[in-house]
XYZ file of C-alpha atoms in Angstrom:
197
model
C -50.007 140.322 55.973
C -47.733 140.638 52.907
C -44.795 139.345 54.963
C -46.782 136.236 55.910
C -47.764 135.609 52.278
C -44.148 136.008 51.193
C -42.941 133.663 53.929
C -45.551 131.026 52.965
C -44.614 131.366 49.294
C -40.916 130.844 50.140
C -41.717 127.803 52.316
C -43.936 126.376 49.556
C -41.165 126.852 46.985
C -38.595 125.212 49.297
C -40.944 122.281 49.917
C -41.453 121.857 46.180
C -37.683 121.913 45.591
C -37.164 119.243 48.268
C -39.902 117.050 46.756
C -38.402 117.346 43.262
C -34.904 116.651 44.630
C -36.041 113.540 46.550
C -38.023 112.303 43.534
C -34.974 112.426 41.263
C -32.239 111.663 43.819
C -33.932 108.433 44.888
C -35.395 107.665 41.437
C -38.852 107.325 42.984
C -40.572 106.956 39.605
C -38.627 103.743 38.943
C -38.869 102.618 42.566
C -42.660 102.909 42.592
C -42.948 100.657 39.534
C -40.544 98.185 41.164
C -42.646 98.140 44.337
C -45.735 97.362 42.257
C -43.942 94.298 40.838
C -43.512 92.713 44.291
C -45.651 89.858 45.590
C -49.042 91.223 46.762
C -48.310 89.837 50.258
C -44.971 91.681 50.481
C -46.643 94.719 52.033
C -47.930 92.543 54.891
C -44.500 90.956 55.379
C -42.711 94.301 55.567
C -45.485 96.010 57.524
C -45.253 93.325 60.224
C -41.462 93.531 60.174
C -41.425 97.325 60.460
C -44.058 97.383 63.213
C -42.089 94.853 65.265
C -38.835 96.692 64.608
C -40.285 100.038 65.701
C -41.945 98.484 68.766
C -38.843 96.596 69.931
C -35.864 98.227 68.216
C -34.624 94.673 67.572
C -34.260 93.535 63.932
C -33.862 89.899 65.033
C -37.300 89.981 66.692
C -38.723 91.462 63.496
C -37.512 88.557 61.334
C -38.439 85.467 63.353
C -41.421 83.347 64.343
C -41.604 82.181 67.954
C -43.885 79.764 69.781
C -44.117 79.325 73.550
C -43.907 75.736 74.755
C -46.658 74.522 77.090
C -45.668 74.171 80.736
C -44.540 70.715 81.791
C -43.012 69.748 78.438
C -39.300 68.993 78.841
C -36.572 69.852 76.332
C -36.075 66.152 75.538
C -39.795 65.833 74.801
C -39.596 68.906 72.556
C -36.703 67.388 70.594
C -38.493 64.040 70.317
C -41.636 65.788 69.074
C -39.743 67.886 66.521
C -37.898 64.854 65.148
C -41.037 62.710 65.098
C -43.066 65.303 63.191
C -40.109 65.966 60.877
C -39.935 62.293 59.926
C -43.703 62.182 59.465
C -43.563 65.213 57.147
C -40.574 64.080 55.082
C -37.843 66.393 56.347
C -34.521 65.155 57.717
C -32.777 66.150 60.955
C -29.315 67.238 59.765
C -27.781 68.960 62.772
C -27.951 69.322 66.527
C -25.977 71.950 68.441
C -26.514 71.740 72.224
C -25.247 75.303 72.621
C -25.858 75.841 76.343
C -24.332 72.455 77.196
C -21.254 73.218 75.083
C -20.724 76.628 76.695
C -21.312 75.198 80.184
C -18.610 72.566 79.550
C -16.160 75.244 78.389
C -16.862 77.774 81.128
C -17.985 75.606 84.030
C -21.055 77.852 84.373
C -24.622 76.674 83.899
C -26.365 78.369 80.960
C -30.052 78.875 80.113
C -31.104 75.940 77.913
C -30.319 76.695 74.265
C -30.258 74.051 71.539
C -30.210 74.543 67.772
C -31.744 71.810 65.620
C -31.356 71.806 61.841
C -33.634 70.178 59.269
C -33.595 69.827 55.502
C -35.524 68.330 52.621
C -32.608 67.870 50.175
C -34.839 67.523 47.096
C -36.516 70.877 47.777
C -33.322 72.554 49.005
C -31.429 71.861 45.778
C -34.309 73.221 43.688
C -34.441 76.401 45.784
C -30.709 77.114 45.430
C -30.827 76.367 41.703
C -33.550 79.009 41.465
C -31.516 81.501 43.522
C -28.201 80.770 45.210
C -29.126 83.312 47.902
C -31.608 80.772 49.292
C -28.539 78.878 50.472
C -28.400 81.309 53.404
C -31.719 79.879 54.603
C -30.327 76.324 54.605
C -30.742 74.235 56.564
C -33.968 75.242 58.292
C -33.259 75.808 61.978
C -35.448 75.603 65.044
C -33.895 76.841 68.269
C -35.172 75.762 71.678
C -34.489 78.434 74.284
C -35.253 78.945 77.940
C -36.133 82.439 79.146
C -35.341 83.972 82.540
C -38.640 82.637 83.933
C -37.705 79.077 83.007
C -40.223 78.895 80.136
C -39.215 77.291 76.845
C -39.640 78.869 73.423
C -39.160 77.691 69.849
C -37.687 80.138 67.332
C -37.188 79.984 63.570
C -36.864 82.480 60.727
C -40.062 84.107 59.471
C -40.334 82.124 56.242
C -42.863 84.562 54.756
C -39.896 86.810 53.953
C -38.426 84.059 51.775
C -41.756 83.266 50.118
C -43.489 86.659 49.735
C -40.756 89.237 50.358
C -39.835 89.823 46.702
C -41.339 89.397 43.269
C -43.949 86.631 43.052
C -42.296 83.213 42.889
C -43.110 80.936 39.963
C -45.868 78.465 40.915
C -43.493 75.520 41.487
C -41.112 77.544 43.679
C -44.073 79.002 45.578
C -45.308 75.468 46.212
C -41.881 74.398 47.541
C -41.599 77.467 49.770
C -45.074 76.932 51.211
C -44.328 73.252 51.791
C -41.184 74.092 53.783
C -43.039 76.777 55.773
C -45.940 74.428 56.563
C -43.533 71.692 57.652
C -41.388 73.852 59.954
C -44.336 75.720 61.470
C -46.282 72.467 62.023
C -43.251 70.934 63.715
C -43.003 73.930 66.044
C -46.708 74.057 66.856
C -46.974 70.343 67.572
C -43.783 70.217 69.634
C -44.902 73.244 71.669
C -48.029 71.354 72.700
C -46.424 67.904 73.057
C -48.461 66.678 70.083
C -46.521 63.901 68.314
């Protein structure tokens, strides 16, 4: 019985040493106060990201939004819908990369349909990069049309909640710009996926 008590006391002491070491080695006191300063929605953003990452093992899947296109809608109709809604919502088409077509021309082999469309609202974009140059990595906003192995089409874009709620709360004006961009891109995707334009 004394041996068991001694063993438990040693394990308890070792556990305490590890806890103290981790606390100071990773500066958890400071880190906890930094976590509290993040946007209240950050926990949802990172919880969703971590759940998807653990479920799939794929960080790309954890950082995007995807929408399945209704059957019977062609890629040309998707592009027309995206561009129509973009114009309606005040965002400009600024790039078009017909990726699968380009690769097929180079290799002579048919590729699953893949096309990257880029959009930008210059007035908002310049304000975002003035606020933080790192936002330049999000520019321009991209929507990719892809065909899966079953022949179904999907629309993909970055999960814009990371940009909006992933750090400290944005000032009201920047938050408004971020939400406007998110609403525009997500509306474009949703309408195009259902042929609604």
